[in-house]
Structures are given as C-alpha cells and as structure tokens.
Amino acid sequence: MERKAAASASTIKHRMISDVLSGEIQGGKFKVGDLLPSEPDLSERFGVSRHTVRAALRSLHGLGLVTSRRGVGTSVKGNRLAARYSHEFGSADDLFQYATSTRVRLLEHDEVVVTASMAALLHCKAGERWWRIRTVRQEPSNNAVVAYSEIHLPLAYGSVIRQAKKSRQPFFSLIETLFHEKITDIQQEISCVARLPAAEAAHLQLPKASPGLQITRRYVGSGGHTLEFARSVHPAELFKYAMRLQLRHGA
Amino acid sequence: MERKAAASASTIKHRMISDVLSGEIQGGKFKVGDLLPSEPDLSERFGVSRHTVRAALRSLHGLGLVTSRRGVGTSVKGNRLAARYSHEFGSADDLFQYATSTRVRLLEHDEVVVTASMAALLHCKAGERWWRIRTVRQEPSNNAVVAYSEIHLPLAYGSVIRQAKKSRQPFFSLIETLFHEKITDIQQEISCVARLPAAEAAHLQLPKASPGLQITRRYVGSGGHTLEFARSVHPAELFKYAMRLQLRHGA
DNA sequence: TTCTATTTGTTCGTATGTATG
DNA sequence: ACATACATACGAACAAATAGA
C-alpha cells in the first residue's frame, strides 16, 4: 500500500534528469573521461534551474558515475553503478561475536613442523617450526562447547601464550601490543564441514562424523607476513555468523 | 576541494555546521534515536539559510549519522564514524562470489501468506502476502548444483520477476533500478544446517539429510523496509564463503 | 473523521566566490 | 586580464508526509 508501482515514471525533476544522464552514461553517449555539458547548458536542455541540475549531478556523484572540478567541468568517472558496501568492525575483536559471553580454555600448545598443505595456509615455507595451540570456547551457563580452535603462531611470538592465560586477550591482540605489530588484513573463509574429524567432534561433544561450521582466519601484518592463523569449528545449528553490510556514501 | 585539514577549520558554512553537529552527535548531546532540531530552528541557531542547513544535514546523511523523514524530522542514526576494519564490495553483486561463473534457473514463483516465523525474518506482519521465488544455481561446465535459493519479495515488486528472466540481473538490482530504491543495508547470516530438508537436498542433488551451508540475506532499503529476503543453501565442502577485512587508514 | 500545524522535499530566482585555462 | 565552470549562499514558495487536535 505504501509503495506505488509507478517505477521509472518519477515526477521529481532532478531524479528524472539524473535517470536520463545515468542512462546516457551507461549507454555510452558519454564515455568515461568525457566532459558532460556545463550546468547552465543542462539547465537549458532540461528546462530547469541550475539548482535542479546540480541536485541531479550530486546524485550521479553519489553513484560514482561522475566527478566535478571547478573551473573545468563535470566528467564521467565510470559507466557502471558502483555501490560500495562495507562490513565494518570497531576492532578485530568484533570478529568473535561470542567473545564476551563465552570463556576460552587452553587445551594444549606445542611446537610443530608445518606440512606442505599447512604451509600454503600459513603462507610460509614447509618445514618451518610454528606454535600450535588448541582451545575450546564454552558457554559459562551450561558449559556447552561452542567452538574448538586450532591456532598457529610464528615461533617468535611464543611468549604471548603465557600472556594469554593471564590476560584473556586474543592472541592477535597481544601480538599487536607486545611486538608492535599492526594487523592490516584479515583473510577469512567460512565453510561447512560435512564430517568433522573424530577428535574435533569429541572436543565439541558431538557424535562422530557430525557436520560443523568452519571458519579460518589469517591475520596479516603490515609487512605482509602471517601473524596468526586460526581455524575454528562450531557445532551446526548452534552457531551462526551474522554480519551487517552497510552502504557507504561518499566513496 | 579537499586540500587537507580543512575539516574543523573550514570557512565553508555548511561544512562548519556539519562538523559541529557531527561533534555533538558523537559527543552524546544528541543520542541515537533523538530528533535533531528542525531545519528552520537550525537556520536560526547558526544564522544561516535553511538551504545551508540542508547542505550540512546532507553531509551527515552521507556519513551515516542521521536519517530524515518528511513530516517528522531528522533523527540520529548512529554515533560512530571510524571503524577500523572493513569488508568492502564493489557492489552488492559481489556477495555472490560465484555469480559470474554460474547460471541461475528460476524454478517457480507464487504468492504466499507469510507465517509468524517468516514474518520475523522479513520484518513484516504475519498474514501479509509476499512473492516467493525458488531458484537453483548451476555450474555451466558439469551442471553441478551449487545453490538452492528461496527468495521473498514484497508483492509490489512482482514485476521484477518477469524482468529477471530476461535480464539475468539479481532481483535486488532490478528493484533498485525499477523502483528507485537503494539498498543501504544487507543483513547476512551464515550457518551450517545439519540435515537439509528433503526437498532442498533433492534440488542440490544430495542424499537425504545431508548437511549444507546456509546463507540468509535481508536487503534493506533506505526507508528501513525489507526489499528482498533470500535464503540460500549450498552443498557442504563444495562452497566456501571468503572475505577479506582490511585495516582502514586514517582511523 | 477532518482539519491544522509542523517538518522535510522540491524548485525556482539571484548573487557572489574561487579555480581553471 | 578575461571568460568559463563549478561552489557556496541567500531568499522565497509550494508540495507532500506526518502527527496531533
């Protein structure tokens, strides 16, 4: 009831004009780099005030189609609608949406020699020695296990493991502060594992060969090297990864 | 225009005003949900024309801090500007990481009365009538099914279904162009379904009760209403959702 | 229910400032 | 110096949506 079906027949002038111009840009009448007619010229063409033309151009600017330079004119920047959606975090901690409500427990940590397949994930050479840490996350109320994680750290950062036991901060956060590193990039993959390995299913208190949600994250420092690699598995149904992607204006 | 530090020491009136208001919002003088003073009131307060106030508010709107409703006023939408990590897309299409390589096939579409549980997902009232569309996505090379989707659209947008068959564009993209809507928010949830319903498993050419990766997305327009709701299921192991979160500079 | 006051949205006109070529 | 083009800013009026009397 609140939405009218009259779609492209807008009576609003500046929108009509931006529609026409947007169509002409996407249709190729104005190519990328071309200068659009000047604002007074467009005013005359469409029979509207310059103010209205500017409102239309502002909309095109918001769509990323044109860019204006004073003293020069308005030129075509792109011919495809470029919206930008972003998924933003206050900090990397926000990745762990359950972090506040759950408790982490360190199971074990040992030095391992990385295999070829693991090396591909860590972006390092096979045969290198890394720390491997195993943890579970539990709901404090009923002790239900919500995550089993396997974390790999470069040998140099081993001291954060002790710290983590005391401070309860995530590894990457400790690495940032203790080693003056800066996480500039997080590469994350989410997938569904049809049959969890027996050991992991056991940690999650699930029957053998249960399915699970798997999330892998590689934390990359400013130098491009891996600061931490984490793989977590979660019981199916119990865990949900929610995110919100918002349109960013003024790209 | 943006030489550099012109932010707070700008002589441009509308910019100065947006700086002040932005500061007051972030400082807590106006809380989220609060209504800002009306445009005429702000004109008087700052001693400028309403036109200039509107330019300032437009800038705040672009920053995602406020939202305006005709007949009501301008209210505060958020109070934070700088997030550190962001996951960006060129467009909402990029959510479908496989979209370019796969082909979508429309199975059926019908009008349905939304149940109470569905209404919660759609953010509408139970009993409303919506369109429901079922599709599958196939790999062109071997015809393997990579996704089964169930899409809900408000009745008013039914015309895009015909269009989708011809133009092969996603529904939300057609709604944007045909109805002058703008997707400002996408709420996405990723989870693992332990046992897919029989019908869905069949569509995915999987054995009964197979696990699957489920992704739900709610596309929200600028008015806050749902433009499209989509639920997709993918075969386990076959599908991976990858993303990259990058540190934003200047934060 | 109808009416009215309020508030934002659209559009016009006009004038001046500032960067470019 | 000059004309051109966009940027900023003022004033005015009406339309459309909303909320409350």
PDB file of N, CA and C in Angstrom, chain A residues 172-246:
ATOM      1  N   PHE A 172      46.020 -12.365  18.699  1.00  0.00           N
ATOM      2  CA  PHE A 172      46.425 -11.308  17.761  1.00  0.00           C
ATOM      3  C   PHE A 172      46.500  -9.959  18.460  1.00  0.00           C
ATOM      4  N   SER A 173      45.645  -9.775  19.453  1.00  0.00           N
ATOM      5  CA  SER A 173      45.658  -8.522  20.180  1.00  0.00           C
ATOM      6  C   SER A 173      46.946  -8.379  20.987  1.00  0.00           C
ATOM      7  N   LEU A 174      47.367  -9.474  21.582  1.00  0.00           N
ATOM      8  CA  LEU A 174      48.611  -9.452  22.349  1.00  0.00           C
ATOM      9  C   LEU A 174      49.814  -9.253  21.437  1.00  0.00           C
ATOM     10  N   ILE A 175      49.765  -9.904  20.285  1.00  0.00           N
ATOM     11  CA  ILE A 175      50.885  -9.740  19.340  1.00  0.00           C
ATOM     12  C   ILE A 175      51.003  -8.284  18.924  1.00  0.00           C
ATOM     13  N   GLU A 176      49.876  -7.662  18.723  1.00  0.00           N
ATOM     14  CA  GLU A 176      49.895  -6.249  18.314  1.00  0.00           C
ATOM     15  C   GLU A 176      50.579  -5.383  19.365  1.00  0.00           C
ATOM     16  N   THR A 177      50.206  -5.608  20.617  1.00  0.00           N
ATOM     17  CA  THR A 177      50.751  -4.728  21.651  1.00  0.00           C
ATOM     18  C   THR A 177      52.174  -5.108  22.036  1.00  0.00           C
ATOM     19  N   LEU A 178      52.436  -6.431  22.209  1.00  0.00           N
ATOM     20  CA  LEU A 178      53.759  -6.838  22.694  1.00  0.00           C
ATOM     21  C   LEU A 178      54.846  -6.709  21.636  1.00  0.00           C
ATOM     22  N   PHE A 179      54.488  -6.873  20.372  1.00  0.00           N
ATOM     23  CA  PHE A 179      55.521  -6.872  19.339  1.00  0.00           C
ATOM     24  C   PHE A 179      55.406  -5.685  18.396  1.00  0.00           C
ATOM     25  N   HIS A 180      54.609  -4.750  18.800  1.00  0.00           N
ATOM     26  CA  HIS A 180      54.445  -3.545  17.976  1.00  0.00           C
ATOM     27  C   HIS A 180      54.113  -3.884  16.541  1.00  0.00           C
ATOM     28  N   GLU A 181      53.274  -4.869  16.397  1.00  0.00           N
ATOM     29  CA  GLU A 181      52.807  -5.195  15.055  1.00  0.00           C
ATOM     30  C   GLU A 181      51.442  -4.556  14.848  1.00  0.00           C
ATOM     31  N   LYS A 182      51.009  -4.587  13.621  1.00  0.00           N
ATOM     32  CA  LYS A 182      49.718  -3.993  13.291  1.00  0.00           C
ATOM     33  C   LYS A 182      49.021  -4.919  12.299  1.00  0.00           C
ATOM     34  N   ILE A 183      47.870  -5.394  12.681  1.00  0.00           N
ATOM     35  CA  ILE A 183      47.130  -6.243  11.753  1.00  0.00           C
ATOM     36  C   ILE A 183      46.484  -5.361  10.696  1.00  0.00           C
ATOM     37  N   THR A 184      46.886  -5.548   9.466  1.00  0.00           N
ATOM     38  CA  THR A 184      46.348  -4.692   8.402  1.00  0.00           C
ATOM     39  C   THR A 184      45.341  -5.435   7.544  1.00  0.00           C
ATOM     40  N   ASP A 185      45.264  -6.733   7.712  1.00  0.00           N
ATOM     41  CA  ASP A 185      44.458  -7.519   6.787  1.00  0.00           C
ATOM     42  C   ASP A 185      44.027  -8.814   7.482  1.00  0.00           C
ATOM     43  N   ILE A 186      42.790  -9.154   7.372  1.00  0.00           N
ATOM     44  CA  ILE A 186      42.311 -10.422   7.900  1.00  0.00           C
ATOM     45  C   ILE A 186      41.614 -11.165   6.780  1.00  0.00           C
ATOM     46  N   GLN A 187      42.132 -12.347   6.461  1.00  0.00           N
ATOM     47  CA  GLN A 187      41.509 -13.135   5.396  1.00  0.00           C
ATOM     48  C   GLN A 187      40.726 -14.260   6.040  1.00  0.00           C
ATOM     49  N   GLN A 188      39.469 -14.306   5.735  1.00  0.00           N
ATOM     50  CA  GLN A 188      38.549 -15.178   6.449  1.00  0.00           C
ATOM     51  C   GLN A 188      37.778 -16.045   5.465  1.00  0.00           C
ATOM     52  N   GLU A 189      37.611 -17.301   5.818  1.00  0.00           N
ATOM     53  CA  GLU A 189      36.808 -18.189   4.977  1.00  0.00           C
ATOM     54  C   GLU A 189      35.831 -18.961   5.848  1.00  0.00           C
ATOM     55  N   ILE A 190      34.618 -19.058   5.385  1.00  0.00           N
ATOM     56  CA  ILE A 190      33.595 -19.769   6.130  1.00  0.00           C
ATOM     57  C   ILE A 190      33.087 -20.906   5.265  1.00  0.00           C
ATOM     58  N   SER A 191      33.042 -22.085   5.836  1.00  0.00           N
ATOM     59  CA  SER A 191      32.543 -23.219   5.060  1.00  0.00           C
ATOM     60  C   SER A 191      31.880 -24.213   5.980  1.00  0.00           C
ATOM     61  N   CYS A 192      31.256 -25.180   5.370  1.00  0.00           N
ATOM     62  CA  CYS A 192      30.568 -26.229   6.117  1.00  0.00           C
ATOM     63  C   CYS A 192      31.328 -27.532   5.950  1.00  0.00           C
ATOM     64  N   VAL A 193      31.700 -28.142   7.059  1.00  0.00           N
ATOM     65  CA  VAL A 193      32.391 -29.423   7.011  1.00  0.00           C
ATOM     66  C   VAL A 193      31.356 -30.525   7.212  1.00  0.00           C
ATOM     67  N   ALA A 194      31.248 -31.415   6.259  1.00  0.00           N
ATOM     68  CA  ALA A 194      30.203 -32.443   6.326  1.00  0.00           C
ATOM     69  C   ALA A 194      30.454 -33.418   7.472  1.00  0.00           C
ATOM     70  N   ARG A 195      31.697 -33.846   7.636  1.00  0.00           N
ATOM     71  CA  ARG A 195      32.027 -34.803   8.700  1.00  0.00           C
ATOM     72  C   ARG A 195      33.280 -34.334   9.419  1.00  0.00           C
ATOM     73  N   LEU A 196      33.090 -33.876  10.636  1.00  0.00           N
ATOM     74  CA  LEU A 196      34.233 -33.419  11.424  1.00  0.00           C
ATOM     75  C   LEU A 196      35.147 -34.592  11.761  1.00  0.00           C
ATOM     76  N   PRO A 197      36.465 -34.350  11.841  1.00  0.00           N
ATOM     77  CA  PRO A 197      37.370 -35.387  12.323  1.00  0.00           C
ATOM     78  C   PRO A 197      36.946 -35.828  13.723  1.00  0.00           C
ATOM     79  N   ALA A 198      37.238 -37.060  14.042  1.00  0.00           N
ATOM     80  CA  ALA A 198      36.771 -37.646  15.298  1.00  0.00           C
ATOM     81  C   ALA A 198      37.213 -36.819  16.503  1.00  0.00           C
ATOM     82  N   ALA A 199      38.473 -36.398  16.507  1.00  0.00           N
ATOM     83  CA  ALA A 199      38.994 -35.668  17.662  1.00  0.00           C
ATOM     84  C   ALA A 199      38.244 -34.352  17.845  1.00  0.00           C
ATOM     85  N   GLU A 200      37.975 -33.684  16.734  1.00  0.00           N
ATOM     86  CA  GLU A 200      37.317 -32.385  16.841  1.00  0.00           C
ATOM     87  C   GLU A 200      35.859 -32.546  17.271  1.00  0.00           C
ATOM     88  N   ALA A 201      35.213 -33.573  16.744  1.00  0.00           N
ATOM     89  CA  ALA A 201      33.836 -33.835  17.164  1.00  0.00           C
ATOM     90  C   ALA A 201      33.791 -34.115  18.657  1.00  0.00           C
ATOM     91  N   ALA A 202      34.800 -34.853  19.133  1.00  0.00           N
ATOM     92  CA  ALA A 202      34.847 -35.165  20.557  1.00  0.00           C
ATOM     93  C   ALA A 202      34.994 -33.891  21.397  1.00  0.00           C
ATOM     94  N   HIS A 203      35.865 -33.013  20.961  1.00  0.00           N
ATOM     95  CA  HIS A 203      36.035 -31.747  21.688  1.00  0.00           C
ATOM     96  C   HIS A 203      34.736 -30.961  21.726  1.00  0.00           C
ATOM     97  N   LEU A 204      33.966 -31.041  20.663  1.00  0.00           N
ATOM     98  CA  LEU A 204      32.703 -30.298  20.597  1.00  0.00           C
ATOM     99  C   LEU A 204      31.568 -31.072  21.266  1.00  0.00           C
ATOM    100  N   GLN A 205      31.895 -32.224  21.824  1.00  0.00           N
ATOM    101  CA  GLN A 205      30.873 -33.046  22.483  1.00  0.00           C
ATOM    102  C   GLN A 205      29.759 -33.436  21.519  1.00  0.00           C
ATOM    103  N   LEU A 206      30.186 -33.802  20.291  1.00  0.00           N
ATOM    104  CA  LEU A 206      29.229 -34.196  19.259  1.00  0.00           C
ATOM    105  C   LEU A 206      29.474 -35.644  18.865  1.00  0.00           C
ATOM    106  N   PRO A 207      28.478 -36.312  18.295  1.00  0.00           N
ATOM    107  CA  PRO A 207      28.692 -37.655  17.767  1.00  0.00           C
ATOM    108  C   PRO A 207      29.739 -37.626  16.659  1.00  0.00           C
ATOM    109  N   LYS A 208      30.359 -38.769  16.420  1.00  0.00           N
ATOM    110  CA  LYS A 208      31.358 -38.876  15.357  1.00  0.00           C
ATOM    111  C   LYS A 208      30.746 -38.443  14.018  1.00  0.00           C
ATOM    112  N   ALA A 209      31.592 -37.840  13.182  1.00  0.00           N
ATOM    113  CA  ALA A 209      31.205 -37.500  11.808  1.00  0.00           C
ATOM    114  C   ALA A 209      30.053 -36.509  11.746  1.00  0.00           C
ATOM    115  N   SER A 210      29.880 -35.730  12.810  1.00  0.00           N
ATOM    116  CA  SER A 210      28.880 -34.666  12.754  1.00  0.00           C
ATOM    117  C   SER A 210      29.359 -33.574  11.807  1.00  0.00           C
ATOM    118  N   PRO A 211      28.430 -32.838  11.243  1.00  0.00           N
ATOM    119  CA  PRO A 211      28.833 -31.684  10.437  1.00  0.00           C
ATOM    120  C   PRO A 211      29.149 -30.499  11.333  1.00  0.00           C
ATOM    121  N   GLY A 212      29.836 -29.521  10.801  1.00  0.00           N
ATOM    122  CA  GLY A 212      30.176 -28.333  11.577  1.00  0.00           C
ATOM    123  C   GLY A 212      30.474 -27.140  10.680  1.00  0.00           C
ATOM    124  N   LEU A 213      30.399 -25.979  11.287  1.00  0.00           N
ATOM    125  CA  LEU A 213      30.742 -24.756  10.568  1.00  0.00           C
ATOM    126  C   LEU A 213      32.196 -24.430  10.844  1.00  0.00           C
ATOM    127  N   GLN A 214      32.954 -24.229   9.786  1.00  0.00           N
ATOM    128  CA  GLN A 214      34.381 -23.976   9.943  1.00  0.00           C
ATOM    129  C   GLN A 214      34.732 -22.561   9.502  1.00  0.00           C
ATOM    130  N   ILE A 215      35.498 -21.863  10.323  1.00  0.00           N
ATOM    131  CA  ILE A 215      35.950 -20.525   9.974  1.00  0.00           C
ATOM    132  C   ILE A 215      37.460 -20.484  10.090  1.00  0.00           C
ATOM    133  N   THR A 216      38.115 -20.096   9.018  1.00  0.00           N
ATOM    134  CA  THR A 216      39.564 -19.919   9.080  1.00  0.00           C
ATOM    135  C   THR A 216      39.884 -18.443   8.917  1.00  0.00           C
ATOM    136  N   ARG A 217      40.862 -18.007   9.688  1.00  0.00           N
ATOM    137  CA  ARG A 217      41.266 -16.606   9.602  1.00  0.00           C
ATOM    138  C   ARG A 217      42.776 -16.514   9.573  1.00  0.00           C
ATOM    139  N   ARG A 218      43.253 -15.709   8.651  1.00  0.00           N
ATOM    140  CA  ARG A 218      44.680 -15.425   8.618  1.00  0.00           C
ATOM    141  C   ARG A 218      44.864 -13.947   8.911  1.00  0.00           C
ATOM    142  N   TYR A 219      45.591 -13.669   9.975  1.00  0.00           N
ATOM    143  CA  TYR A 219      45.851 -12.292  10.363  1.00  0.00           C
ATOM    144  C   TYR A 219      47.178 -11.867   9.769  1.00  0.00           C
ATOM    145  N   VAL A 220      47.145 -10.834   8.967  1.00  0.00           N
ATOM    146  CA  VAL A 220      48.329 -10.416   8.235  1.00  0.00           C
ATOM    147  C   VAL A 220      48.849  -9.087   8.772  1.00  0.00           C
ATOM    148  N   GLY A 221      50.138  -9.022   8.991  1.00  0.00           N
ATOM    149  CA  GLY A 221      50.750  -7.792   9.485  1.00  0.00           C
ATOM    150  C   GLY A 221      51.086  -6.830   8.364  1.00  0.00           C
ATOM    151  N   SER A 222      51.634  -5.693   8.749  1.00  0.00           N
ATOM    152  CA  SER A 222      51.891  -4.653   7.749  1.00  0.00           C
ATOM    153  C   SER A 222      52.962  -5.106   6.757  1.00  0.00           C
ATOM    154  N   GLY A 223      53.828  -6.012   7.176  1.00  0.00           N
ATOM    155  CA  GLY A 223      54.842  -6.488   6.261  1.00  0.00           C
ATOM    156  C   GLY A 223      54.363  -7.578   5.326  1.00  0.00           C
ATOM    157  N   GLY A 224      53.113  -7.988   5.483  1.00  0.00           N
ATOM    158  CA  GLY A 224      52.550  -8.999   4.607  1.00  0.00           C
ATOM    159  C   GLY A 224      52.708 -10.416   5.141  1.00  0.00           C
ATOM    160  N   HIS A 225      53.362 -10.569   6.300  1.00  0.00           N
ATOM    161  CA  HIS A 225      53.567 -11.908   6.833  1.00  0.00           C
ATOM    162  C   HIS A 225      52.426 -12.277   7.787  1.00  0.00           C
ATOM    163  N   THR A 226      52.243 -13.556   7.968  1.00  0.00           N
ATOM    164  CA  THR A 226      51.165 -14.053   8.809  1.00  0.00           C
ATOM    165  C   THR A 226      51.507 -13.885  10.285  1.00  0.00           C
ATOM    166  N   LEU A 227      50.675 -13.196  11.023  1.00  0.00           N
ATOM    167  CA  LEU A 227      50.889 -13.039  12.461  1.00  0.00           C
ATOM    168  C   LEU A 227      50.204 -14.147  13.230  1.00  0.00           C
ATOM    169  N   GLU A 228      49.103 -14.632  12.695  1.00  0.00           N
ATOM    170  CA  GLU A 228      48.362 -15.700  13.356  1.00  0.00           C
ATOM    171  C   GLU A 228      47.472 -16.366  12.323  1.00  0.00           C
ATOM    172  N   PHE A 229      47.322 -17.657  12.471  1.00  0.00           N
ATOM    173  CA  PHE A 229      46.358 -18.370  11.645  1.00  0.00           C
ATOM    174  C   PHE A 229      45.456 -19.188  12.574  1.00  0.00           C
ATOM    175  N   ALA A 230      44.182 -19.008  12.434  1.00  0.00           N
ATOM    176  CA  ALA A 230      43.251 -19.702  13.325  1.00  0.00           C
ATOM    177  C   ALA A 230      42.196 -20.431  12.507  1.00  0.00           C
ATOM    178  N   ARG A 231      41.919 -21.652  12.928  1.00  0.00           N
ATOM    179  CA  ARG A 231      40.833 -22.407  12.315  1.00  0.00           C
ATOM    180  C   ARG A 231      39.888 -22.831  13.430  1.00  0.00           C
ATOM    181  N   SER A 232      38.632 -22.444  13.308  1.00  0.00           N
ATOM    182  CA  SER A 232      37.653 -22.795  14.331  1.00  0.00           C
ATOM    183  C   SER A 232      36.552 -23.628  13.711  1.00  0.00           C
ATOM    184  N   VAL A 233      36.077 -24.579  14.496  1.00  0.00           N
ATOM    185  CA  VAL A 233      34.887 -25.317  14.057  1.00  0.00           C
ATOM    186  C   VAL A 233      33.810 -25.177  15.128  1.00  0.00           C
ATOM    187  N   HIS A 234      32.583 -25.078  14.651  1.00  0.00           N
ATOM    188  CA  HIS A 234      31.444 -24.864  15.547  1.00  0.00           C
ATOM    189  C   HIS A 234      30.378 -25.915  15.253  1.00  0.00           C
ATOM    190  N   PRO A 235      29.641 -26.298  16.294  1.00  0.00           N
ATOM    191  CA  PRO A 235      28.544 -27.246  16.060  1.00  0.00           C
ATOM    192  C   PRO A 235      27.524 -26.641  15.104  1.00  0.00           C
ATOM    193  N   ALA A 236      27.007 -27.449  14.205  1.00  0.00           N
ATOM    194  CA  ALA A 236      25.961 -26.987  13.300  1.00  0.00           C
ATOM    195  C   ALA A 236      24.758 -26.553  14.128  1.00  0.00           C
ATOM    196  N   GLU A 237      23.981 -25.677  13.560  1.00  0.00           N
ATOM    197  CA  GLU A 237      22.747 -25.164  14.189  1.00  0.00           C
ATOM    198  C   GLU A 237      23.045 -24.251  15.374  1.00  0.00           C
ATOM    199  N   LEU A 238      24.058 -24.610  16.162  1.00  0.00           N
ATOM    200  CA  LEU A 238      24.288 -23.853  17.387  1.00  0.00           C
ATOM    201  C   LEU A 238      24.933 -22.521  17.118  1.00  0.00           C
ATOM    202  N   PHE A 239      25.699 -22.455  16.032  1.00  0.00           N
ATOM    203  CA  PHE A 239      26.476 -21.254  15.808  1.00  0.00           C
ATOM    204  C   PHE A 239      26.068 -20.582  14.504  1.00  0.00           C
ATOM    205  N   LYS A 240      25.999 -19.276  14.564  1.00  0.00           N
ATOM    206  CA  LYS A 240      25.590 -18.514  13.397  1.00  0.00           C
ATOM    207  C   LYS A 240      26.540 -17.338  13.238  1.00  0.00           C
ATOM    208  N   TYR A 241      27.012 -17.116  12.055  1.00  0.00           N
ATOM    209  CA  TYR A 241      27.892 -15.976  11.823  1.00  0.00           C
ATOM    210  C   TYR A 241      27.061 -14.873  11.182  1.00  0.00           C
ATOM    211  N   ALA A 242      26.831 -13.812  11.944  1.00  0.00           N
ATOM    212  CA  ALA A 242      25.988 -12.723  11.457  1.00  0.00           C
ATOM    213  C   ALA A 242      26.834 -11.511  11.133  1.00  0.00           C
ATOM    214  N   MET A 243      26.490 -10.860  10.050  1.00  0.00           N
ATOM    215  CA  MET A 243      27.192  -9.616   9.742  1.00  0.00           C
ATOM    216  C   MET A 243      26.247  -8.669   9.051  1.00  0.00           C
ATOM    217  N   ARG A 244      26.656  -7.458   9.079  1.00  0.00           N
ATOM    218  CA  ARG A 244      25.807  -6.423   8.510  1.00  0.00           C
ATOM    219  C   ARG A 244      26.649  -5.586   7.570  1.00  0.00           C
ATOM    220  N   LEU A 245      26.228  -5.539   6.334  1.00  0.00           N
ATOM    221  CA  LEU A 245      26.972  -4.794   5.326  1.00  0.00           C
ATOM    222  C   LEU A 245      26.220  -3.514   5.039  1.00  0.00           C
ATOM    223  N   GLN A 246      26.922  -2.422   5.199  1.00  0.00           N
ATOM    224  CA  GLN A 246      26.234  -1.150   5.041  1.00  0.00           C
ATOM    225  C   GLN A 246      26.765  -0.379   3.857  1.00  0.00           C
TER     226      GLN A 246
END
